[in-house]
Amino acid sequence: MEPLLDVRELRLSLPGGGSVRAAPVDGVSFSMARGECVGLVGESGCGKSLTSMTLMGLTRSLPGARIEGQALWDGRRPAGAASAGPIDLLALSERSMLQYRGRSVGMVFQDPLSCLNPLLRLDYQIAEVLRRPQLTDTGQRAGLRGASLKQRIIELLDMVGMPQPEMRAQQYPHQLSGGLRQRALLAIALAGEPELLICDEPTTALDVTIQAQVLATLRRLQQERQLAVLFITHDLGVVAQLCSRVLVMYAGRIVESAPTEAFLRDPQHPYSQGLLASLPGRQQLRSRAGHERLYSIPGSPPRPGQFPPGCRFAPRCPRAADVCRSSYPAMQASAAGQASCWFPGAAADSRPASSAAAVAGEQR
Amino acid sequence: MADPAPLLQVEALSKNFALKGGAVLHAVQNVSFSLRRGRTLALVGESGCGKSTTGRMILRLIEPSAGSIRLDGEELTAATAARMQALRRRIGIVFQDPMGALNPRRTVGASIIEPLLVHRIPASEHSDRLAGLMKDVELDPDFARRYPHELSGGQRQRVCIARALALQPELIVADEPVSALDASIQAQVLDLLLRLQAEHGLSYLFISHDLSVVRFLSDDVAVMYAGRIVEQGPKAAIFSQPAHPYTRALLAAIPVPEAGAARVQPLEGILPDATQLLPGCAFASRCPSAMPRCQASAPPLFELPGGQRSACWLNESAQEAS
């Protein structure tokens, strides 16, 4: 079966200083199956949010933006669209993209307060989506009006776990707590009945107990509705809760892709290993005697436009060798997933550059 | 408890804010704790629980409504403005957002030595002190001439830590100092905080919502809910045998980045309205083990074996005979 979404060599470049162009998203490839929940993780500035915004066609209006690559969509499409084969979302005109945005692909952002209109009641904001014609598996359906519109709004709020949906529907965003606002946003995103939901740090601004509520809601929706979810986060704990597969992004590229369980047990890329080792949540109760230190990756990530040649992680990598500094490693199979590293594998194999290279050489 | 002279002793501290229309917001209610020299006490809780208000009251950046704060035996709430100014040399503070805490038009070096000017340290000492402080926080001396916007988030937080250390304080109030940082940078700053503590014998009042960070860094933990401390004690006891239902709910809600991690357990409901003083336990409305008694009267902190204290009626029978 064709993937629901197949992203190939996605690249977004923007004018840098002078004649230089910076590419915060620089050759990102991944695919998503129907009903699959994939975590896209990385630190600030790695390009994870810009990847999703570019897929949604939200970066094309940035000054000087150049978008390359393909995002092949094999889900529902509006009547009149070419019906054979997947459609490249990136090649669509802005007018055509409107048919997909919010309906084939829904999106939930991090900060619910700035995404909701403070002057409009929730029911109005959800109705905006429902009044438009909907795409369904059997084709186009007219927009909702009157009683059926009202009923659908309540259904949606109920579905996302909003308590007292009839009362809440008539409230304004400021009357809701952070967790309820995030659910309202989820209801709006689901109103278009998308097959793919992109969630960009939807729980980052929430307290842990409220985050747990929203995660439980997302998990239930994903299972009940066979919804594919691309979950963008910096929190690997959240990924462990929700996602069956994880993509790790660093400096504009995906450096590792693996099933979540395998990734957490045995990460292959040195960046992934460093990231996991630096999480205090993974340390068990440890004594402070002798000052056990938390592992930290030295240095900081490079900025777009200043990516080093070769592997972009090389300047911070404990096992970088000459080859790492001169040429970028292609994605290759490693353990249960894929990693873009010249010397992937267990952290225990990590040793000074020369011997790591020698070991890697022997294995080939 | 068996601690002769804690550096910081807080007793029955409360803060009420008057709101428009005559309502009163009970931000902090009857909070007591002590912090020993060279140790770290973590104040943990969710947004609005009163942990930051408590931290700011220690420096009297917010004036307490009631209660006592003693630093090395001296009562801070009774200190005159001039005396308080002098006492602030002994307490440093680090905030969550380093960009907001630094003057964007001032160089990093100028920001770090500002406390020296305020406290009239002779100018002849400034350059040596600046060099020492930058070395302490592992910043390149060249950064002294740069501006905050030229630095990364982790570097900016190091600048704020250097500034907090400028007057050689004994106590640092750190309010979510690593929450705005990415994981790899967060680990660097946590390590720095531990090293500085060991080298300078610092005591930390560490305010955080992140229990995994607290578990790594602290010696003792106080869990706050709706303006009160609901449980406190040594870190190991709090994490391995949480006695209060809220502490248990908080721990069960943390997503752990491990293979085969248990599903997080959501805690339904929201914080009670802080303008209403409830006669009972503030957590009763969300508590899975609530009894009629919980709505009627608020439980005191019961002493449990191992130095743990928990404000839950369920712990009444387990309390140590005193």
XYZ file of C-alpha atoms in Angstrom:
686
model
C 0.000 0.000 0.000
C 1.219 3.491 -0.866
C 2.136 5.655 2.117
C -0.364 8.344 3.019
C 2.347 10.963 2.779
C 5.738 10.511 1.181
C 8.116 13.414 1.688
C 11.143 13.382 -0.590
C 14.173 15.622 -0.264
C 12.201 18.531 1.129
C 14.280 21.680 1.164
C 13.399 25.180 2.288
C 15.957 27.868 1.713
C 15.757 31.499 2.710
C 17.996 34.456 1.933
C 20.790 34.743 4.484
C 23.142 37.655 4.839
C 24.492 38.902 1.464
C 24.594 36.322 -1.295
C 24.370 33.316 1.053
C 21.192 31.298 1.284
C 20.410 29.423 4.459
C 18.483 26.151 4.352
C 16.847 25.493 7.727
C 15.205 22.435 6.135
C 17.768 20.741 3.967
C 16.808 17.463 2.333
C 14.230 15.913 4.628
C 12.734 12.591 3.519
C 10.235 10.426 5.371
C 6.933 8.734 4.819
C 3.871 8.108 6.920
C 1.405 5.240 6.721
C -2.320 5.667 7.334
C -3.103 5.704 11.041
C 0.546 5.899 12.026
C 1.807 8.189 14.780
C 5.312 9.458 14.089
C 7.372 11.661 16.398
C 9.600 14.323 14.838
C 12.076 15.337 17.532
C 14.930 17.775 17.762
C 16.112 20.871 19.563
C 15.168 24.488 18.890
C 16.217 25.617 15.456
C 16.710 22.133 14.001
C 14.004 22.772 11.408
C 11.237 20.523 12.721
C 8.541 23.190 12.799
C 9.575 24.649 9.447
C 9.352 21.147 7.966
C 5.715 20.855 8.978
C 4.864 24.410 7.974
C 6.428 23.856 4.572
C 4.343 20.690 4.099
C 1.241 22.752 4.844
C 2.317 25.421 2.344
C 2.733 27.997 5.095
C 6.305 28.991 4.274
C 5.877 29.757 0.585
C 4.986 33.367 1.314
C 8.140 33.993 3.364
C 10.276 36.601 1.571
C 12.698 34.915 -0.788
C 11.629 31.402 0.219
C 12.580 28.652 -2.206
C 10.969 25.268 -1.719
C 12.265 22.115 -3.361
C 11.431 18.424 -3.170
C 8.134 16.593 -3.124
C 5.381 15.836 -0.638
C 3.318 13.111 -2.257
C -0.170 12.830 -0.807
C -2.176 9.694 -1.365
C -5.170 10.446 0.820
C -8.519 12.052 0.103
C -8.613 14.733 -2.527
C -11.209 17.217 -3.692
C -13.576 16.425 -6.574
C -12.014 17.430 -9.852
C -8.436 16.842 -8.722
C -6.389 14.428 -10.793
C -7.460 11.078 -9.421
C -4.654 8.740 -10.486
C -1.606 8.490 -8.264
C -0.405 10.633 -5.403
C -0.536 14.414 -5.579
C 2.470 16.606 -4.828
C 1.263 19.071 -2.206
C 4.246 21.320 -2.834
C 3.340 21.727 -6.500
C -0.201 22.885 -5.805
C -1.210 26.494 -6.275
C -2.174 28.368 -3.120
C -5.806 28.165 -4.283
C -5.679 24.395 -4.665
C -3.767 23.992 -1.430
C -6.741 25.540 0.362
C -8.693 22.412 -0.557
C -6.245 20.252 1.396
C -5.188 22.444 4.253
C -7.314 21.802 7.309
C -9.275 19.083 5.502
C -6.750 16.483 4.374
C -4.125 17.698 6.767
C -5.059 19.384 10.050
C -2.693 21.215 12.317
C -2.437 21.976 16.040
C 0.101 24.518 17.230
C 1.907 24.977 20.522
C 0.315 28.136 21.841
C -3.465 27.791 21.849
C -4.103 31.339 22.974
C -2.482 32.906 19.949
C -4.219 30.465 17.587
C -7.718 31.142 18.844
C -9.467 34.392 18.021
C -10.028 36.088 21.388
C -13.117 37.941 20.114
C -15.073 34.932 18.910
C -16.869 32.224 20.804
C -15.647 28.659 20.401
C -18.744 27.497 18.532
C -18.203 30.197 15.909
C -14.544 29.265 15.470
C -15.378 25.584 14.989
C -18.304 26.447 12.717
C -15.976 28.315 10.359
C -14.522 24.978 9.335
C -17.815 23.058 9.320
C -19.651 25.557 7.099
C -17.274 24.832 4.269
C -17.840 21.800 2.065
C -16.132 18.752 3.561
C -13.998 16.128 1.912
C -15.012 12.607 2.850
C -13.997 9.166 1.683
C -16.908 9.196 -0.740
C -16.227 12.646 -2.147
C -17.425 16.128 -1.381
C -20.204 16.875 1.087
C -21.990 20.190 1.486
C -21.119 22.397 4.433
C -23.254 22.111 7.563
C -25.925 24.623 8.570
C -28.434 25.111 11.382
C -29.187 22.291 13.784
C -26.788 19.793 12.236
C -23.999 22.385 12.501
C -24.744 22.909 16.193
C -24.904 19.208 16.839
C -21.591 18.594 15.118
C -19.872 21.307 17.183
C -20.993 19.645 20.410
C -19.933 16.230 19.063
C -16.460 17.544 18.287
C -16.016 19.170 21.683
C -17.211 15.989 23.340
C -14.824 13.931 21.233
C -11.780 15.898 22.439
C -12.823 15.424 26.047
C -14.177 18.931 26.710
C -16.296 18.792 29.869
C -19.796 20.352 29.560
C -19.496 20.874 25.790
C -22.809 22.768 25.418
C -21.721 25.375 27.942
C -18.121 25.550 26.736
C -19.181 26.036 23.108
C -20.602 29.421 24.034
C -17.486 30.614 25.852
C -14.585 32.749 24.694
C -10.962 31.518 24.716
C -10.024 33.542 27.815
C -12.640 31.639 29.801
C -10.832 28.344 29.243
C -7.785 26.940 31.008
C -4.665 26.073 29.002
C -5.577 22.399 28.705
C -9.132 23.177 27.575
C -7.873 25.708 25.007
C -5.605 23.060 23.564
C -8.614 20.730 23.296
C -10.608 23.469 21.584
C -7.809 23.801 19.046
C -7.834 20.056 18.571
C -11.598 20.186 17.970
C -11.086 22.845 15.279
C -8.336 20.783 13.649
C -10.557 17.688 13.669
C -13.596 19.545 12.328
C -12.228 19.242 8.798
C -11.954 15.468 9.309
C -8.299 15.293 8.337
C -6.525 12.013 7.637
C -3.269 13.469 8.875
C -2.923 15.656 11.930
C 0.280 17.633 12.431
C 0.768 18.543 16.081
C 3.538 21.060 16.737
C 4.500 20.894 20.443
C 0.837 20.744 21.455
C 1.553 19.940 25.097
C 4.757 21.880 25.719
C 3.029 24.851 27.324
C 0.943 22.616 29.599
C 1.561 21.307 33.095
C 2.348 17.599 33.337
C -0.999 16.502 34.733
C -2.809 18.476 32.017
C -0.358 17.233 29.390
C -1.273 13.698 30.420
C -4.952 14.517 29.820
C -4.256 15.833 26.320
C -1.986 12.881 25.467
C -4.708 10.441 26.522
C -7.184 12.289 24.301
C -4.821 12.224 21.308
C -4.123 8.525 21.785
C -7.835 7.713 21.903
C -8.589 9.794 18.794
C -5.724 8.303 16.885
C -6.931 4.781 17.600
C -10.651 5.423 17.132
C -10.339 7.390 13.921
C -7.299 5.766 12.344
C -5.776 9.208 12.281
C -2.174 9.585 11.146
C -0.337 11.962 13.480
C 2.959 13.738 12.916
C 3.915 14.781 16.428
C 6.592 17.461 16.620
C 8.247 17.761 19.996
C 11.524 18.124 21.835
C 10.252 15.826 24.581
C 11.278 12.207 24.106
C 9.104 11.215 27.059
C 6.034 12.331 25.127
C 7.252 10.433 22.063
C 7.593 7.285 24.170
C 3.953 7.696 25.191
C 2.404 8.271 21.822
C 4.509 7.457 18.774
C 5.321 4.131 17.181
C 8.177 5.604 15.178
C 10.579 8.451 15.778
C 12.483 10.746 13.419
C 15.389 12.696 14.894
C 16.247 15.974 13.243
C 19.516 17.844 13.564
C 20.620 20.948 11.672
C 17.949 20.708 8.980
C 18.187 16.981 8.306
C 16.805 13.759 9.654
C 19.712 11.877 11.203
C 17.884 8.842 12.568
C 14.612 7.058 11.958
C 13.579 4.057 14.045
C 10.713 2.345 15.852
C 10.324 4.189 19.171
C 11.010 1.233 21.464
C 14.164 0.261 19.595
C 15.266 3.881 19.493
C 14.932 4.342 23.236
C 16.738 1.086 23.944
C 19.471 1.332 21.389
C 19.837 4.653 19.566
C 22.201 4.445 16.595
C 23.247 8.022 15.846
C 25.740 9.647 18.250
C 23.491 12.714 18.446
C 20.522 10.588 19.511
C 22.730 8.837 22.042
C 23.967 12.139 23.453
C 20.442 13.511 23.601
C 19.122 10.510 25.505
C 22.125 10.410 27.826
C 21.649 14.068 28.735
C 18.075 13.592 29.940
C 17.913 13.652 33.718
C 14.641 11.713 33.446
C 16.581 8.660 32.362
C 18.821 8.660 35.375
C 17.544 6.487 38.151
C 17.893 7.727 41.718
C 21.601 8.266 41.848
C 23.718 9.254 44.766
C 25.325 12.650 44.648
C 28.411 11.362 46.390
C 31.378 11.647 44.067
C 29.501 14.143 41.895
C 28.188 12.015 39.181
C 27.752 14.305 36.220
C 25.005 14.351 33.688
C 26.316 13.640 30.228
C 26.140 16.702 28.049
C 26.877 17.117 24.375
C 29.664 19.695 24.107
C 29.019 22.866 22.126
C 25.740 23.925 20.571
C 23.924 23.157 17.306
C 25.031 25.101 14.206
C 22.730 27.752 12.795
C 21.260 27.498 9.290
C 23.694 29.067 6.839
C 26.611 28.024 9.043
C 26.319 24.272 8.675
C 29.750 22.661 8.578
C 30.757 20.603 5.536
C 30.342 16.856 5.930
C 28.323 15.566 8.853
C 26.747 18.489 10.673
C 27.136 16.841 14.032
C 30.855 16.137 13.537
C 32.151 19.177 15.469
C 30.292 17.931 18.582
C 30.683 14.216 17.998
C 32.899 12.051 20.209
C 33.633 9.660 17.358
C 34.132 12.052 14.458
C 36.839 11.018 12.002
C 38.223 12.677 8.881
C 35.526 11.173 6.678
C 32.838 12.770 8.910
C 34.278 16.224 8.414
C 34.503 15.914 4.646
C 31.396 14.125 3.409
C 27.816 13.809 4.571
C 26.824 10.235 5.450
C 23.781 8.859 3.610
C 20.930 7.259 5.544
C 21.715 3.584 5.958
C 20.101 0.678 7.727
C 21.328 0.363 11.293
C 19.836 -1.995 13.871
C 16.027 -1.672 13.695
C 16.018 1.631 11.829
C 18.159 3.930 9.753
C 20.830 6.412 10.692
C 22.837 8.949 8.807
C 26.232 8.314 10.353
C 29.544 6.893 9.177
C 29.927 4.976 12.439
C 26.467 4.176 13.731
C 25.877 1.787 16.590
C 25.945 1.304 20.293
C 27.405 4.061 22.414
C 29.772 1.515 23.930
C 31.473 1.229 20.545
C 32.225 4.911 20.691
C 35.976 5.359 20.895
C 38.584 7.792 19.675
C 38.177 8.658 16.032
C 41.040 6.604 14.669
C 40.088 3.330 16.330
C 36.392 3.831 15.599
C 37.284 4.269 11.949
C 39.456 1.187 12.094
C 36.676 -0.876 13.655
C 34.198 0.380 11.091
C 36.703 -0.496 8.377
C 37.125 -4.036 9.656
C 33.409 -4.600 9.712
C 32.945 -3.773 6.063
C 14.023 18.426 62.696
C 17.527 17.506 63.801
C 19.222 20.408 62.124
C 20.937 22.889 64.429
C 21.383 25.885 62.157
C 19.778 25.860 58.757
C 20.910 28.667 56.453
C 17.337 29.527 55.531
C 14.351 28.943 57.754
C 10.889 29.836 56.474
C 7.910 29.611 58.785
C 4.205 30.031 58.109
C 4.871 32.240 55.086
C 1.770 33.546 53.316
C 1.015 35.963 50.509
C -2.370 37.371 49.610
C -2.858 39.606 46.598
C -5.761 42.044 46.560
C -7.633 41.834 43.267
C -9.893 44.376 41.612
C -13.367 44.231 43.070
C -12.234 43.335 46.553
C -11.439 39.670 45.979
C -8.297 38.239 47.564
C -6.010 35.776 45.824
C -4.384 33.413 48.312
C -1.163 32.736 46.413
C 0.883 31.185 49.228
C -0.565 29.842 52.435
C 1.297 28.871 55.558
C 4.449 27.578 53.900
C 7.307 26.364 56.111
C 10.624 24.803 55.159
C 14.295 24.968 55.970
C 17.372 24.753 53.806
C 20.693 23.510 55.122
C 24.066 24.903 54.060
C 25.465 23.447 50.875
C 22.230 21.639 50.112
C 19.489 21.946 47.525
C 15.814 22.200 48.348
C 13.498 21.929 45.373
C 10.101 23.612 45.388
C 8.025 21.767 42.834
C 4.511 22.149 41.549
C 2.454 23.179 38.550
C 1.728 26.667 37.210
C 0.042 28.856 39.774
C 0.910 26.720 42.797
C 2.801 29.608 44.430
C 6.362 28.322 44.058
C 7.737 31.421 42.268
C 5.928 33.783 44.654
C 7.565 31.912 47.529
C 11.004 32.243 45.906
C 10.585 35.960 45.361
C 9.449 36.521 48.925
C 12.794 35.140 50.133
C 14.483 38.203 48.597
C 11.483 40.364 49.460
C 10.993 41.129 45.783
C 7.422 40.409 46.835
C 6.520 41.451 50.378
C 5.129 38.580 52.456
C 1.670 39.047 53.977
C 2.564 36.982 57.020
C 5.208 34.639 58.311
C 8.893 34.571 58.994
C 11.999 34.208 56.823
C 15.302 33.802 58.658
C 18.647 33.834 56.904
C 21.345 32.525 59.191
C 19.111 33.377 62.127
C 18.367 36.948 61.047
C 14.729 37.846 60.398
C 14.389 39.197 56.853
C 10.768 40.301 57.120
C 11.742 42.761 59.877
C 14.834 44.136 58.107
C 14.885 47.812 57.101
C 15.362 48.663 53.431
C 19.036 49.455 54.037
C 19.603 46.245 55.974
C 17.741 44.230 53.342
C 19.931 45.736 50.644
C 22.995 44.531 52.568
C 21.452 41.094 53.132
C 20.760 40.693 49.418
C 24.512 40.313 48.933
C 24.109 36.907 50.490
C 21.281 35.804 48.190
C 21.529 35.541 44.417
C 18.651 34.889 42.037
C 18.468 33.304 38.597
C 15.304 33.512 36.523
C 13.794 31.282 33.852
C 14.107 33.550 30.836
C 17.690 34.822 30.540
C 16.847 37.102 27.608
C 14.249 38.891 29.687
C 16.594 39.078 32.667
C 19.435 40.791 30.797
C 19.477 44.363 29.569
C 19.701 44.038 25.761
C 21.626 47.318 25.464
C 24.290 46.431 27.944
C 27.281 44.193 27.286
C 27.492 40.883 29.043
C 30.423 42.112 31.112
C 28.522 45.204 32.241
C 25.559 43.056 33.291
C 27.749 40.706 35.299
C 29.491 43.483 37.245
C 26.360 45.525 37.855
C 25.866 44.034 41.349
C 29.426 45.145 42.181
C 28.494 48.739 41.335
C 25.268 48.580 43.295
C 27.111 47.304 46.333
C 30.050 49.730 45.926
C 32.807 47.201 45.425
C 35.985 49.191 44.536
C 36.378 49.565 40.770
C 39.940 48.279 40.993
C 38.548 44.801 41.733
C 36.029 44.688 38.899
C 38.134 43.308 36.091
C 39.614 40.524 38.211
C 36.216 39.591 39.570
C 34.683 39.612 36.077
C 37.404 37.345 34.748
C 36.934 34.986 37.694
C 33.170 34.861 37.297
C 33.344 34.181 33.577
C 35.805 31.394 34.225
C 33.476 29.999 36.900
C 30.609 29.690 34.438
C 32.884 28.495 31.617
C 32.358 31.462 29.318
C 35.058 32.699 26.977
C 36.413 36.024 28.372
C 35.850 37.608 24.942
C 32.105 37.339 25.548
C 32.321 40.176 28.080
C 32.210 42.666 25.213
C 29.256 41.054 23.468
C 25.533 41.741 23.798
C 22.913 39.221 24.952
C 21.427 38.805 21.450
C 24.773 37.509 20.201
C 24.680 34.617 22.666
C 22.804 31.320 22.656
C 20.204 30.551 25.320
C 22.606 28.417 27.321
C 25.321 31.076 27.204
C 22.857 33.736 28.335
C 21.846 31.622 31.302
C 25.531 31.265 32.209
C 25.761 35.061 32.191
C 22.795 35.258 34.570
C 24.410 32.682 36.844
C 27.680 34.641 36.822
C 25.781 37.783 37.782
C 24.013 35.948 40.607
C 27.419 34.800 41.880
C 29.039 38.240 41.613
C 28.673 39.130 45.293
C 29.716 35.674 46.510
C 26.305 34.758 47.926
C 25.611 31.764 50.153
C 22.120 31.141 48.829
C 20.911 31.067 45.231
C 17.208 31.174 44.459
C 16.952 29.560 41.026
C 13.503 29.932 39.466
C 13.161 27.417 36.608
C 16.745 28.115 35.467
C 16.874 25.367 32.850
C 13.248 25.182 31.707
C 13.762 27.363 28.642
C 16.810 25.403 27.465
C 17.054 22.488 25.051
C 17.943 19.088 26.458
C 21.622 19.053 25.508
C 22.126 22.599 26.814
C 20.035 21.931 29.924
C 22.409 19.128 30.885
C 25.395 21.481 30.550
C 23.808 24.078 32.843
C 22.717 21.478 35.423
C 26.266 20.176 35.593
C 27.535 23.716 35.986
C 25.133 24.341 38.884
C 26.325 21.170 40.634
C 29.977 22.063 40.171
C 29.490 25.616 41.463
C 27.658 24.276 44.481
C 30.536 21.940 45.324
C 33.198 24.597 44.772
C 31.540 27.487 46.586
C 29.465 25.624 49.154
C 26.281 27.196 47.771
C 22.775 26.415 48.964
C 20.091 26.310 46.290
C 16.401 26.950 46.543
C 15.555 25.355 43.230
C 12.114 26.141 41.855
C 10.945 23.855 39.086
C 7.982 22.125 37.529
C 10.248 19.463 36.060
C 10.484 16.509 38.404
C 13.167 14.746 36.403
C 15.462 17.751 36.831
C 14.579 17.941 40.526
C 15.315 14.271 40.954
C 18.760 14.814 39.518
C 19.732 17.946 41.392
C 18.051 18.207 44.769
C 18.580 16.820 48.267
C 15.150 17.663 49.628
C 11.855 18.281 47.885
C 8.767 20.281 48.830
C 5.719 19.703 46.652
C 3.297 22.627 46.411
C -0.322 22.563 45.389
C -2.686 25.544 45.389
C -0.402 27.697 47.521
C 0.443 25.105 50.165
C 3.130 22.542 50.695
C 1.380 19.183 50.530
C 4.421 16.995 50.979
C 8.078 17.493 51.794
C 11.060 15.388 52.679
C 14.299 13.847 51.435
C 14.372 13.329 47.663
C 14.707 9.563 47.852
C 11.615 9.232 50.045
C 9.497 11.576 47.937
C 10.317 9.775 44.690
C 10.270 6.202 45.967
C 7.407 6.382 48.497
C 5.307 9.443 47.726
C 2.804 9.734 50.565
C 0.454 12.440 49.278
C -2.024 11.559 46.506
C -1.050 14.726 44.613
C 2.638 13.798 44.622
C 1.669 10.350 43.346
C -0.494 11.868 40.601
C 2.299 14.241 39.606
C 4.827 11.406 39.371
C 2.395 9.241 37.410
C 1.858 12.030 34.875
C 5.521 12.380 33.858
C 6.278 10.805 30.499
C 9.546 8.946 30.983
C 11.784 8.616 27.920
C 12.406 4.895 28.385
C 11.486 1.899 26.276
C 8.426 0.202 27.754
C 7.544 3.242 29.871
C 4.193 2.982 31.626
C 1.325 5.000 30.187
C 1.024 8.349 31.922
C -2.022 8.659 34.153
C -3.977 11.852 33.607
C -5.238 13.694 36.652
C -8.693 14.987 35.829
C -9.909 18.410 36.856
C -8.083 21.683 37.395
C -6.650 23.775 40.218
C -9.229 25.224 42.617
C -10.022 28.922 42.405
C -7.354 30.647 44.508
C -9.737 33.445 45.522
C -11.874 30.980 47.490
C -10.473 29.755 50.779
C -11.630 26.177 51.125
C -12.228 24.764 54.569
C -10.881 21.376 53.495
C -7.966 19.991 51.525
C -7.378 21.968 48.308
C -6.709 18.753 46.393
C -9.922 17.014 47.516
C -11.850 17.924 44.340
C -9.373 16.000 42.167
C -8.198 13.376 44.618
C -8.938 9.720 43.828
C -8.953 8.879 47.549
C -11.012 11.823 48.823
C -13.265 11.167 51.833
C -16.049 13.360 53.269
C -13.627 14.533 55.937
C -11.286 15.998 53.291
C -13.892 18.519 52.158
C -14.605 19.543 55.727
C -11.212 20.193 57.250
C -7.699 20.711 55.921
C -5.129 18.147 57.072
C -1.943 19.400 58.776
C 1.482 18.099 57.722
C 1.843 14.722 59.404
C 5.363 13.589 60.292
C 6.159 10.252 58.684
C 9.103 7.934 59.298
C 12.248 8.965 57.454
C 11.765 12.718 57.779
C 8.923 12.900 55.271
C 5.854 15.051 55.954
C 2.549 14.848 54.165
C -0.644 16.889 54.447
C -3.168 14.128 53.857
C -5.655 12.574 56.264
C -4.612 9.164 54.954
C -1.214 9.707 56.539
C -2.625 10.479 59.976
C -2.354 6.889 61.170
C 1.135 6.482 59.716
C 2.558 9.477 61.517
C 5.377 8.985 63.950
C 4.419 9.034 67.605
C 5.814 12.298 68.839
